[in-house]
Amino acid sequence: MIVLPDKVRRTAESRGEEGRAWLSGLEGRLERLRSDWSLTLGEVLDGGTSALVVRVRGVDGDAVLKIAPEWSGFAEQIRTIAAADGNGYVRLHAHDFEQGAALMEALGPTLEDAPIPVERKLDVLARTLRQTWSVPRPDDAIVDDGEDKATQLIELILTLWTELGEPCSRRLIDAALDAGRRRVAAFDVEACVVCHGDPHPANALAVPRPRPGAESGYVFVDPDGLLAEPAYDLGVALRGWTDEVLASTEPRALLRGYCHRLARATGIDADAVWDWGFVERVSSGLYLLRYGHQKEGRGYLDSAERLVS
């Protein structure tokens, strides 16, 4: 019997009938994959919110099995990881789109858990992201009008703020919308790269031994694989650190320092990074509240309020 992490179960249940159907079929899917890929199951890994991730042992040694629902963007994740071929990303051993499953390289602890200062973590994220941006763009990659990431986040913020009963100040929403509109105005599809989309420290895991494509010592998992300007990924890397922001006597100066550190390490415009980080902080807070993650959602929103106060 697999014990599913609470966050994964809550996310699935929040999806209604679709989520309950995925949960009810999970045990059978896991058993089929165990048999098809000759796997010995190990511990369930925590940390994610949408998928079952299990340590396994196969015919070629240790690996990780991921089983993800369709709504999580699994197919795009796997296409991005396969195209990267280990460059800044976890290595892919096998996948099954029908089962929503992937067998991947076994990795070590997350960067989030590394006993190093925030500044050092930002350096690792920046260095690893520079590798991921070299993933080839698909030949047919386009971004339709109104489908750029900033426009999507503006719409999400407006919808969720109303739906959730205005759980943060209007001033905060206006500041996030202004930042988002600046990124819409600056959008240039020719300047876009294949972004990870969610490169926070919990999605960067240590490689067990040095290898090409992992010169920072870490690689990313769970990419969204969207086309966006590189500053978007850096904004996501900036959006966290809620404990540090809430504890600081100068929260805006603290986060500006983080922002400029990322910008210097990558040559990306610091103002663009700041805008993306702020939009992501607000939209992520609202999204987490919508799907039942109250503590995390409030942390994002409360820290964002301090940045506009």
mmCIF file of N, CA, C and O in Angstrom, residues 20-121:
data_model
loop_
_atom_site.group_PDB
_atom_site.id
_atom_site.type_symbol
_atom_site.label_atom_id
_atom_site.label_comp_id
_atom_site.label_asym_id
_atom_site.label_seq_id
_atom_site.Cartn_x
_atom_site.Cartn_y
_atom_site.Cartn_z
ATOM 1 N N ARG A 20 -10.321 12.701 -8.142
ATOM 2 C CA ARG A 20 -10.691 11.468 -7.431
ATOM 3 C C ARG A 20 -10.488 10.246 -8.320
ATOM 4 O O ARG A 20 -10.078 9.178 -7.846
ATOM 5 N N ALA A 21 -10.761 10.381 -9.606
ATOM 6 C CA ALA A 21 -10.554 9.264 -10.534
ATOM 7 C C ALA A 21 -9.068 8.922 -10.626
ATOM 8 O O ALA A 21 -8.692 7.741 -10.667
ATOM 9 N N TRP A 22 -8.220 9.932 -10.657
ATOM 10 C CA TRP A 22 -6.771 9.678 -10.714
ATOM 11 C C TRP A 22 -6.303 8.976 -9.443
ATOM 12 O O TRP A 22 -5.536 8.007 -9.499
ATOM 13 N N LEU A 23 -6.792 9.412 -8.302
ATOM 14 C CA LEU A 23 -6.405 8.789 -7.037
ATOM 15 C C LEU A 23 -6.846 7.326 -6.983
ATOM 16 O O LEU A 23 -6.091 6.451 -6.552
ATOM 17 N N SER A 24 -8.063 7.062 -7.436
ATOM 18 C CA SER A 24 -8.584 5.693 -7.332
ATOM 19 C C SER A 24 -7.838 4.729 -8.255
ATOM 20 O O SER A 24 -7.755 3.535 -7.977
ATOM 21 N N GLY A 25 -7.285 5.224 -9.355
ATOM 22 C CA GLY A 25 -6.572 4.345 -10.277
ATOM 23 C C GLY A 25 -5.079 4.263 -10.040
ATOM 24 O O GLY A 25 -4.369 3.543 -10.755
ATOM 25 N N LEU A 26 -4.594 4.951 -9.014
ATOM 26 C CA LEU A 26 -3.154 5.065 -8.829
ATOM 27 C C LEU A 26 -2.497 3.743 -8.452
ATOM 28 O O LEU A 26 -1.428 3.390 -8.979
ATOM 29 N N GLU A 27 -3.092 2.989 -7.555
ATOM 30 C CA GLU A 27 -2.505 1.716 -7.131
ATOM 31 C C GLU A 27 -2.367 0.746 -8.305
ATOM 32 O O GLU A 27 -1.327 0.100 -8.472
ATOM 33 N N GLY A 28 -3.409 0.656 -9.127
ATOM 34 C CA GLY A 28 -3.353 -0.246 -10.270
ATOM 35 C C GLY A 28 -2.306 0.193 -11.282
ATOM 36 O O GLY A 28 -1.591 -0.632 -11.856
ATOM 37 N N ARG A 29 -2.205 1.490 -11.505
ATOM 38 C CA ARG A 29 -1.206 2.019 -12.437
ATOM 39 C C ARG A 29 0.200 1.721 -11.937
ATOM 40 O O ARG A 29 1.085 1.340 -12.711
ATOM 41 N N LEU A 30 0.402 1.897 -10.653
ATOM 42 C CA LEU A 30 1.714 1.636 -10.068
ATOM 43 C C LEU A 30 2.096 0.164 -10.227
ATOM 44 O O LEU A 30 3.243 -0.160 -10.563
ATOM 45 N N GLU A 31 1.157 -0.725 -10.023
ATOM 46 C CA GLU A 31 1.443 -2.160 -10.135
ATOM 47 C C GLU A 31 1.789 -2.535 -11.580
ATOM 48 O O GLU A 31 2.699 -3.328 -11.831
ATOM 49 N N ARG A 32 1.093 -1.947 -12.565
ATOM 50 C CA ARG A 32 1.391 -2.239 -13.968
ATOM 51 C C ARG A 32 2.801 -1.772 -14.330
ATOM 52 O O ARG A 32 3.551 -2.476 -15.014
ATOM 53 N N LEU A 33 3.168 -0.590 -13.869
ATOM 54 C CA LEU A 33 4.494 -0.058 -14.179
ATOM 55 C C LEU A 33 5.584 -0.870 -13.487
ATOM 56 O O LEU A 33 6.653 -1.115 -14.050
ATOM 57 N N ARG A 34 5.314 -1.291 -12.264
ATOM 58 C CA ARG A 34 6.285 -2.127 -11.536
ATOM 59 C C ARG A 34 6.580 -3.396 -12.318
ATOM 60 O O ARG A 34 7.733 -3.808 -12.465
ATOM 61 N N SER A 35 5.522 -3.982 -12.869
ATOM 62 C CA SER A 35 5.685 -5.214 -13.627
ATOM 63 C C SER A 35 6.341 -4.956 -14.986
ATOM 64 O O SER A 35 7.284 -5.648 -15.370
ATOM 65 N N ASP A 36 5.860 -3.945 -15.722
ATOM 66 C CA ASP A 36 6.362 -3.669 -17.068
ATOM 67 C C ASP A 36 7.841 -3.291 -17.069
ATOM 68 O O ASP A 36 8.590 -3.667 -17.987
ATOM 69 N N TRP A 37 8.276 -2.539 -16.063
ATOM 70 C CA TRP A 37 9.652 -2.054 -16.026
ATOM 71 C C TRP A 37 10.523 -2.822 -15.031
ATOM 72 O O TRP A 37 11.650 -2.426 -14.763
ATOM 73 N N SER A 38 10.003 -3.924 -14.496
ATOM 74 C CA SER A 38 10.768 -4.790 -13.576
ATOM 75 C C SER A 38 11.372 -3.991 -12.426
ATOM 76 O O SER A 38 12.583 -3.974 -12.208
ATOM 77 N N LEU A 39 10.520 -3.341 -11.679
ATOM 78 C CA LEU A 39 10.969 -2.440 -10.618
ATOM 79 C C LEU A 39 10.727 -3.025 -9.232
ATOM 80 O O LEU A 39 9.733 -3.721 -9.002
ATOM 81 N N THR A 40 11.626 -2.727 -8.326
ATOM 82 C CA THR A 40 11.405 -2.960 -6.899
ATOM 83 C C THR A 40 11.126 -1.610 -6.263
ATOM 84 O O THR A 40 11.939 -0.681 -6.388
ATOM 85 N N LEU A 41 9.982 -1.487 -5.614
ATOM 86 C CA LEU A 41 9.562 -0.193 -5.085
ATOM 87 C C LEU A 41 10.247 0.115 -3.762
ATOM 88 O O LEU A 41 10.426 -0.763 -2.922
ATOM 89 N N GLY A 42 10.604 1.380 -3.589
ATOM 90 C CA GLY A 42 11.193 1.856 -2.347
ATOM 91 C C GLY A 42 10.313 2.904 -1.698
ATOM 92 O O GLY A 42 9.083 2.839 -1.769
ATOM 93 N N GLU A 43 10.936 3.906 -1.099
ATOM 94 C CA GLU A 43 10.192 4.914 -0.355
ATOM 95 C C GLU A 43 9.508 5.912 -1.276
ATOM 96 O O GLU A 43 9.982 6.209 -2.377
ATOM 97 N N VAL A 44 8.379 6.428 -0.798
ATOM 98 C CA VAL A 44 7.692 7.520 -1.478
ATOM 99 C C VAL A 44 8.385 8.824 -1.093
ATOM 100 O O VAL A 44 8.667 9.072 0.080
ATOM 101 N N LEU A 45 8.656 9.659 -2.085
ATOM 102 C CA LEU A 45 9.347 10.918 -1.841
ATOM 103 C C LEU A 45 8.334 12.041 -1.672
ATOM 104 O O LEU A 45 7.346 12.127 -2.396
ATOM 105 N N ASP A 46 8.602 12.922 -0.732
ATOM 106 C CA ASP A 46 7.726 14.053 -0.456
ATOM 107 C C ASP A 46 8.278 15.285 -1.150
ATOM 108 O O ASP A 46 9.381 15.293 -1.672
ATOM 109 N N GLY A 47 7.516 16.366 -1.157
ATOM 110 C CA GLY A 47 8.006 17.637 -1.668
ATOM 111 C C GLY A 47 7.173 18.198 -2.804
ATOM 112 O O GLY A 47 7.015 19.407 -2.928
ATOM 113 N N GLY A 48 6.624 17.346 -3.667
ATOM 114 C CA GLY A 48 5.804 17.822 -4.769
ATOM 115 C C GLY A 48 4.362 18.006 -4.357
ATOM 116 O O GLY A 48 3.961 17.684 -3.230
ATOM 117 N N THR A 49 3.543 18.509 -5.289
ATOM 118 C CA THR A 49 2.135 18.741 -4.981
ATOM 119 C C THR A 49 1.186 18.017 -5.926
ATOM 120 O O THR A 49 -0.007 17.976 -5.651
ATOM 121 N N SER A 50 1.684 17.432 -7.024
ATOM 122 C CA SER A 50 0.765 16.891 -8.027
ATOM 123 C C SER A 50 1.011 15.443 -8.410
ATOM 124 O O SER A 50 0.152 14.852 -9.067
ATOM 125 N N ALA A 51 2.152 14.861 -8.076
ATOM 126 C CA ALA A 51 2.491 13.534 -8.598
ATOM 127 C C ALA A 51 2.985 12.607 -7.496
ATOM 128 O O ALA A 51 3.479 13.059 -6.455
ATOM 129 N N LEU A 52 2.860 11.316 -7.753
ATOM 130 C CA LEU A 52 3.464 10.304 -6.897
ATOM 131 C C LEU A 52 4.884 10.061 -7.385
ATOM 132 O O LEU A 52 5.111 9.784 -8.573
ATOM 133 N N VAL A 53 5.851 10.176 -6.488
ATOM 134 C CA VAL A 53 7.257 9.975 -6.832
ATOM 135 C C VAL A 53 7.830 8.930 -5.871
ATOM 136 O O VAL A 53 7.751 9.097 -4.649
ATOM 137 N N VAL A 54 8.402 7.867 -6.432
ATOM 138 C CA VAL A 54 8.842 6.725 -5.629
ATOM 139 C C VAL A 54 10.268 6.347 -6.018
ATOM 140 O O VAL A 54 10.591 6.250 -7.211
ATOM 141 N N ARG A 55 11.111 6.106 -5.031
ATOM 142 C CA ARG A 55 12.431 5.533 -5.318
ATOM 143 C C ARG A 55 12.245 4.070 -5.704
ATOM 144 O O ARG A 55 11.467 3.339 -5.075
ATOM 145 N N VAL A 56 12.968 3.651 -6.737
ATOM 146 C CA VAL A 56 12.832 2.275 -7.218
ATOM 147 C C VAL A 56 14.221 1.737 -7.553
ATOM 148 O O VAL A 56 15.198 2.478 -7.670
ATOM 149 N N ARG A 57 14.257 0.424 -7.734
ATOM 150 C CA ARG A 57 15.459 -0.220 -8.262
ATOM 151 C C ARG A 57 15.045 -1.048 -9.463
ATOM 152 O O ARG A 57 14.122 -1.867 -9.388
ATOM 153 N N GLY A 58 15.713 -0.788 -10.592
ATOM 154 C CA GLY A 58 15.414 -1.513 -11.815
ATOM 155 C C GLY A 58 16.583 -2.350 -12.263
ATOM 156 O O GLY A 58 17.573 -2.522 -11.539
ATOM 157 N N VAL A 59 16.510 -2.828 -13.466
ATOM 158 C CA VAL A 59 17.566 -3.707 -13.975
ATOM 159 C C VAL A 59 18.894 -2.962 -14.118
ATOM 160 O O VAL A 59 19.965 -3.589 -14.100
ATOM 161 N N ASP A 60 18.849 -1.638 -14.273
ATOM 162 C CA ASP A 60 20.087 -0.854 -14.436
ATOM 163 C C ASP A 60 20.481 -0.108 -13.167
ATOM 164 O O ASP A 60 21.340 0.777 -13.209
ATOM 165 N N GLY A 61 19.831 -0.430 -12.055
ATOM 166 C CA GLY A 61 20.210 0.202 -10.800
ATOM 167 C C GLY A 61 19.136 1.126 -10.248
ATOM 168 O O GLY A 61 17.955 1.029 -10.609
ATOM 169 N N ASP A 62 19.545 2.028 -9.369
ATOM 170 C CA ASP A 62 18.609 2.923 -8.694
ATOM 171 C C ASP A 62 18.034 3.949 -9.666
ATOM 172 O O ASP A 62 18.720 4.441 -10.570
ATOM 173 N N ALA A 63 16.773 4.282 -9.439
ATOM 174 C CA ALA A 63 16.093 5.267 -10.271
ATOM 175 C C ALA A 63 14.929 5.853 -9.467
ATOM 176 O O ALA A 63 14.716 5.495 -8.299
ATOM 177 N N VAL A 64 14.191 6.735 -10.106
ATOM 178 C CA VAL A 64 12.995 7.332 -9.499
ATOM 179 C C VAL A 64 11.842 7.175 -10.480
ATOM 180 O O VAL A 64 11.989 7.460 -11.677
ATOM 181 N N LEU A 65 10.715 6.709 -9.983
ATOM 182 C CA LEU A 65 9.501 6.567 -10.781
ATOM 183 C C LEU A 65 8.546 7.699 -10.429
ATOM 184 O O LEU A 65 8.238 7.923 -9.257
ATOM 185 N N LYS A 66 8.080 8.396 -11.451
ATOM 186 C CA LYS A 66 7.094 9.461 -11.258
ATOM 187 C C LYS A 66 5.823 9.099 -12.003
ATOM 188 O O LYS A 66 5.870 8.724 -13.180
ATOM 189 N N ILE A 67 4.683 9.216 -11.312
ATOM 190 C CA ILE A 67 3.375 9.018 -11.936
ATOM 191 C C ILE A 67 2.588 10.305 -11.725
ATOM 192 O O ILE A 67 2.336 10.709 -10.584
ATOM 193 N N ALA A 68 2.218 10.947 -12.830
ATOM 194 C CA ALA A 68 1.611 12.267 -12.750
ATOM 195 C C ALA A 68 0.271 12.303 -13.475
ATOM 196 O O ALA A 68 0.085 11.612 -14.486
ATOM 197 N N PRO A 69 -0.664 13.114 -13.004
ATOM 198 C CA PRO A 69 -1.947 13.259 -13.695
ATOM 199 C C PRO A 69 -1.813 14.132 -14.933
ATOM 200 O O PRO A 69 -0.866 14.921 -15.065
ATOM 201 N N GLU A 70 -2.773 14.021 -15.811
ATOM 202 C CA GLU A 70 -2.736 14.769 -17.069
ATOM 203 C C GLU A 70 -2.715 16.272 -16.832
ATOM 204 O O GLU A 70 -2.050 17.018 -17.553
ATOM 205 N N TRP A 71 -3.443 16.736 -15.814
ATOM 206 C CA TRP A 71 -3.556 18.187 -15.598
ATOM 207 C C TRP A 71 -2.241 18.823 -15.138
ATOM 208 O O TRP A 71 -2.103 20.043 -15.147
ATOM 209 N N SER A 72 -1.256 18.016 -14.753
ATOM 210 C CA SER A 72 -0.001 18.553 -14.237
ATOM 211 C C SER A 72 0.973 18.987 -15.333
ATOM 212 O O SER A 72 2.061 19.494 -15.029
ATOM 213 N N GLY A 73 0.601 18.793 -16.596
ATOM 214 C CA GLY A 73 1.502 19.133 -17.690
ATOM 215 C C GLY A 73 2.611 18.120 -17.884
ATOM 216 O O GLY A 73 3.701 18.453 -18.361
ATOM 217 N N PHE A 74 2.333 16.868 -17.550
ATOM 218 C CA PHE A 74 3.349 15.817 -17.579
ATOM 219 C C PHE A 74 3.996 15.660 -18.949
ATOM 220 O O PHE A 74 5.217 15.552 -19.074
ATOM 221 N N ALA A 75 3.194 15.652 -20.016
ATOM 222 C CA ALA A 75 3.740 15.404 -21.357
ATOM 223 C C ALA A 75 4.774 16.461 -21.726
ATOM 224 O O ALA A 75 5.842 16.135 -22.270
ATOM 225 N N GLU A 76 4.492 17.725 -21.441
ATOM 226 C CA GLU A 76 5.444 18.791 -21.762
ATOM 227 C C GLU A 76 6.696 18.682 -20.900
ATOM 228 O O GLU A 76 7.810 18.953 -21.361
ATOM 229 N N GLN A 77 6.531 18.278 -19.638
ATOM 230 C CA GLN A 77 7.689 18.054 -18.769
ATOM 231 C C GLN A 77 8.641 17.041 -19.397
ATOM 232 O O GLN A 77 9.860 17.271 -19.474
ATOM 233 N N ILE A 78 8.096 15.930 -19.827
ATOM 234 C CA ILE A 78 8.934 14.849 -20.346
ATOM 235 C C ILE A 78 9.573 15.251 -21.668
ATOM 236 O O ILE A 78 10.747 14.931 -21.931
ATOM 237 N N ARG A 79 8.847 15.963 -22.515
ATOM 238 C CA ARG A 79 9.441 16.415 -23.774
ATOM 239 C C ARG A 79 10.628 17.351 -23.512
ATOM 240 O O ARG A 79 11.658 17.278 -24.192
ATOM 241 N N THR A 80 10.496 18.218 -22.522
ATOM 242 C CA THR A 80 11.582 19.146 -22.200
ATOM 243 C C THR A 80 12.785 18.400 -21.637
ATOM 244 O O THR A 80 13.932 18.645 -22.025
ATOM 245 N N ILE A 81 12.544 17.468 -20.719
ATOM 246 C CA ILE A 81 13.635 16.699 -20.121
ATOM 247 C C ILE A 81 14.355 15.870 -21.186
ATOM 248 O O ILE A 81 15.589 15.780 -21.207
ATOM 249 N N ALA A 82 13.585 15.277 -22.091
ATOM 250 C CA ALA A 82 14.195 14.470 -23.150
ATOM 251 C C ALA A 82 15.049 15.334 -24.074
ATOM 252 O O ALA A 82 16.160 14.950 -24.462
ATOM 253 N N ALA A 83 14.554 16.536 -24.419
ATOM 254 C CA ALA A 83 15.304 17.428 -25.300
ATOM 255 C C ALA A 83 16.581 17.932 -24.638
ATOM 256 O O ALA A 83 17.593 18.159 -25.312
ATOM 257 N N ALA A 84 16.557 18.086 -23.318
ATOM 258 C CA ALA A 84 17.732 18.584 -22.590
ATOM 259 C C ALA A 84 18.855 17.560 -22.566
ATOM 260 O O ALA A 84 20.036 17.929 -22.470
ATOM 261 N N ASP A 85 18.523 16.276 -22.608
ATOM 262 C CA ASP A 85 19.516 15.201 -22.610
ATOM 263 C C ASP A 85 20.508 15.338 -21.459
ATOM 264 O O ASP A 85 21.722 15.207 -21.629
ATOM 265 N N GLY A 86 19.987 15.660 -20.277
ATOM 266 C CA GLY A 86 20.821 15.739 -19.083
ATOM 267 C C GLY A 86 21.489 17.071 -18.860
ATOM 268 O O GLY A 86 22.183 17.256 -17.849
ATOM 269 N N ASN A 87 21.328 18.029 -19.769
ATOM 270 C CA ASN A 87 21.995 19.327 -19.644
ATOM 271 C C ASN A 87 21.170 20.269 -18.769
ATOM 272 O O ASN A 87 20.253 20.940 -19.228
ATOM 273 N N GLY A 88 21.506 20.307 -17.480
ATOM 274 C CA GLY A 88 20.768 21.131 -16.528
ATOM 275 C C GLY A 88 19.529 20.456 -15.978
ATOM 276 O O GLY A 88 18.883 20.988 -15.073
ATOM 277 N N TYR A 89 19.188 19.296 -16.524
ATOM 278 C CA TYR A 89 17.987 18.566 -16.114
ATOM 279 C C TYR A 89 18.323 17.125 -15.732
ATOM 280 O O TYR A 89 19.348 16.577 -16.154
ATOM 281 N N VAL A 90 17.415 16.518 -14.991
ATOM 282 C CA VAL A 90 17.508 15.109 -14.656
ATOM 283 C C VAL A 90 17.531 14.279 -15.940
ATOM 284 O O VAL A 90 16.913 14.649 -16.940
ATOM 285 N N ARG A 91 18.241 13.164 -15.909
ATOM 286 C CA ARG A 91 18.273 12.274 -17.068
ATOM 287 C C ARG A 91 17.036 11.382 -17.088
ATOM 288 O O ARG A 91 16.581 10.898 -16.044
ATOM 289 N N LEU A 92 16.522 11.152 -18.273
ATOM 290 C CA LEU A 92 15.326 10.338 -18.475
ATOM 291 C C LEU A 92 15.724 8.962 -18.972
ATOM 292 O O LEU A 92 16.442 8.832 -19.970
ATOM 293 N N HIS A 93 15.260 7.909 -18.269
ATOM 294 C CA HIS A 93 15.553 6.528 -18.678
ATOM 295 C C HIS A 93 14.442 5.931 -19.536
ATOM 296 O O HIS A 93 14.705 5.207 -20.503
ATOM 297 N N ALA A 94 13.196 6.202 -19.179
ATOM 298 C CA ALA A 94 12.055 5.648 -19.911
ATOM 299 C C ALA A 94 10.821 6.472 -19.573
ATOM 300 O O ALA A 94 10.780 7.153 -18.541
ATOM 301 N N HIS A 95 9.807 6.401 -20.442
ATOM 302 C CA HIS A 95 8.557 7.103 -20.134
ATOM 303 C C HIS A 95 7.392 6.397 -20.821
ATOM 304 O O HIS A 95 7.573 5.631 -21.777
ATOM 305 N N ASP A 96 6.206 6.659 -20.314
ATOM 306 C CA ASP A 96 4.972 6.073 -20.841
ATOM 307 C C ASP A 96 3.903 7.148 -20.732
ATOM 308 O O ASP A 96 3.374 7.406 -19.648
ATOM 309 N N PHE A 97 3.598 7.826 -21.851
ATOM 310 C CA PHE A 97 2.633 8.917 -21.805
ATOM 311 C C PHE A 97 1.241 8.427 -21.426
ATOM 312 O O PHE A 97 0.492 9.132 -20.745
ATOM 313 N N GLU A 98 0.867 7.231 -21.874
ATOM 314 C CA GLU A 98 -0.471 6.715 -21.567
ATOM 315 C C GLU A 98 -0.670 6.541 -20.067
ATOM 316 O O GLU A 98 -1.741 6.836 -19.526
ATOM 317 N N GLN A 99 0.365 6.073 -19.370
ATOM 318 C CA GLN A 99 0.271 5.875 -17.930
ATOM 319 C C GLN A 99 0.659 7.139 -17.143
ATOM 320 O O GLN A 99 0.531 7.163 -15.926
ATOM 321 N N GLY A 100 1.146 8.149 -17.832
ATOM 322 C CA GLY A 100 1.599 9.354 -17.147
ATOM 323 C C GLY A 100 2.793 9.067 -16.260
ATOM 324 O O GLY A 100 2.872 9.569 -15.127
ATOM 325 N N ALA A 101 3.740 8.279 -16.777
ATOM 326 C CA ALA A 101 4.843 7.805 -15.941
ATOM 327 C C ALA A 101 6.190 8.051 -16.592
ATOM 328 O O ALA A 101 6.319 8.049 -17.814
ATOM 329 N N ALA A 102 7.192 8.257 -15.745
ATOM 330 C CA ALA A 102 8.564 8.423 -16.216
ATOM 331 C C ALA A 102 9.511 7.766 -15.234
ATOM 332 O O ALA A 102 9.309 7.822 -14.016
ATOM 333 N N LEU A 103 10.532 7.136 -15.774
ATOM 334 C CA LEU A 103 11.603 6.540 -14.977
ATOM 335 C C LEU A 103 12.840 7.407 -15.186
ATOM 336 O O LEU A 103 13.299 7.575 -16.326
ATOM 337 N N MET A 104 13.367 7.958 -14.106
ATOM 338 C CA MET A 104 14.420 8.964 -14.219
ATOM 339 C C MET A 104 15.588 8.679 -13.291
ATOM 340 O O MET A 104 15.503 7.857 -12.373
ATOM 341 N N GLU A 105 16.665 9.381 -13.565
ATOM 342 C CA GLU A 105 17.890 9.331 -12.778
ATOM 343 C C GLU A 105 17.584 9.566 -11.291
ATOM 344 O O GLU A 105 16.816 10.458 -10.927
ATOM 345 N N ALA A 106 18.190 8.761 -10.431
ATOM 346 C CA ALA A 106 18.071 8.965 -8.984
ATOM 347 C C ALA A 106 18.971 10.129 -8.576
ATOM 348 O O ALA A 106 20.145 10.182 -8.949
ATOM 349 N N LEU A 107 18.412 11.055 -7.830
ATOM 350 C CA LEU A 107 19.148 12.237 -7.407
ATOM 351 C C LEU A 107 19.207 12.321 -5.892
ATOM 352 O O LEU A 107 18.545 11.571 -5.179
ATOM 353 N N GLY A 108 19.995 13.263 -5.418
ATOM 354 C CA GLY A 108 20.175 13.446 -3.986
ATOM 355 C C GLY A 108 19.245 14.495 -3.403
ATOM 356 O O GLY A 108 18.175 14.774 -3.962
ATOM 357 N N PRO A 109 19.655 15.130 -2.312
ATOM 358 C CA PRO A 109 18.798 16.108 -1.624
ATOM 359 C C PRO A 109 18.528 17.341 -2.490
ATOM 360 O O PRO A 109 19.275 17.658 -3.423
ATOM 361 N N THR A 110 17.487 18.058 -2.135
ATOM 362 C CA THR A 110 17.151 19.279 -2.852
ATOM 363 C C THR A 110 18.061 20.424 -2.414
ATOM 364 O O THR A 110 18.630 20.419 -1.311
ATOM 365 N N LEU A 111 18.163 21.413 -3.276
ATOM 366 C CA LEU A 111 18.887 22.638 -2.932
ATOM 367 C C LEU A 111 18.213 23.346 -1.769
ATOM 368 O O LEU A 111 18.877 23.996 -0.960
ATOM 369 N N GLU A 112 16.910 23.210 -1.664
ATOM 370 C CA GLU A 112 16.178 23.815 -0.548
ATOM 371 C C GLU A 112 16.718 23.332 0.793
ATOM 372 O O GLU A 112 16.789 24.094 1.768
ATOM 373 N N ASP A 113 17.107 22.067 0.852
ATOM 374 C CA ASP A 113 17.574 21.476 2.106
ATOM 375 C C ASP A 113 19.075 21.625 2.316
ATOM 376 O O ASP A 113 19.598 21.189 3.347
ATOM 377 N N ALA A 114 19.788 22.198 1.367
ATOM 378 C CA ALA A 114 21.240 22.333 1.498
ATOM 379 C C ALA A 114 21.580 23.342 2.605
ATOM 380 O O ALA A 114 20.981 24.417 2.670
ATOM 381 N N PRO A 115 22.536 23.029 3.479
ATOM 382 C CA PRO A 115 22.904 23.926 4.597
ATOM 383 C C PRO A 115 23.848 25.033 4.143
ATOM 384 O O PRO A 115 24.975 25.162 4.638
ATOM 385 N N ILE A 116 23.395 25.836 3.200
ATOM 386 C CA ILE A 116 24.195 26.934 2.669
ATOM 387 C C ILE A 116 23.350 28.199 2.666
ATOM 388 O O ILE A 116 22.113 28.135 2.683
ATOM 389 N N PRO A 117 23.973 29.374 2.637
ATOM 390 C CA PRO A 117 23.209 30.633 2.669
ATOM 391 C C PRO A 117 22.319 30.809 1.446
ATOM 392 O O PRO A 117 22.558 30.211 0.382
ATOM 393 N N VAL A 118 21.315 31.658 1.594
ATOM 394 C CA VAL A 118 20.409 31.962 0.485
ATOM 395 C C VAL A 118 21.180 32.417 -0.742
ATOM 396 O O VAL A 118 20.901 31.991 -1.873
ATOM 397 N N GLU A 119 22.178 33.284 -0.526
ATOM 398 C CA GLU A 119 22.928 33.821 -1.653
ATOM 399 C C GLU A 119 23.602 32.716 -2.466
ATOM 400 O O GLU A 119 23.631 32.773 -3.706
ATOM 401 N N ARG A 120 24.136 31.725 -1.784
ATOM 402 C CA ARG A 120 24.771 30.608 -2.477
ATOM 403 C C ARG A 120 23.729 29.791 -3.249
ATOM 404 O O ARG A 120 23.994 29.327 -4.372
ATOM 405 N N LYS A 121 22.547 29.627 -2.680
ATOM 406 C CA LYS A 121 21.488 28.908 -3.382
ATOM 407 C C LYS A 121 21.091 29.654 -4.656
ATOM 408 O O LYS A 121 20.848 29.034 -5.706
#
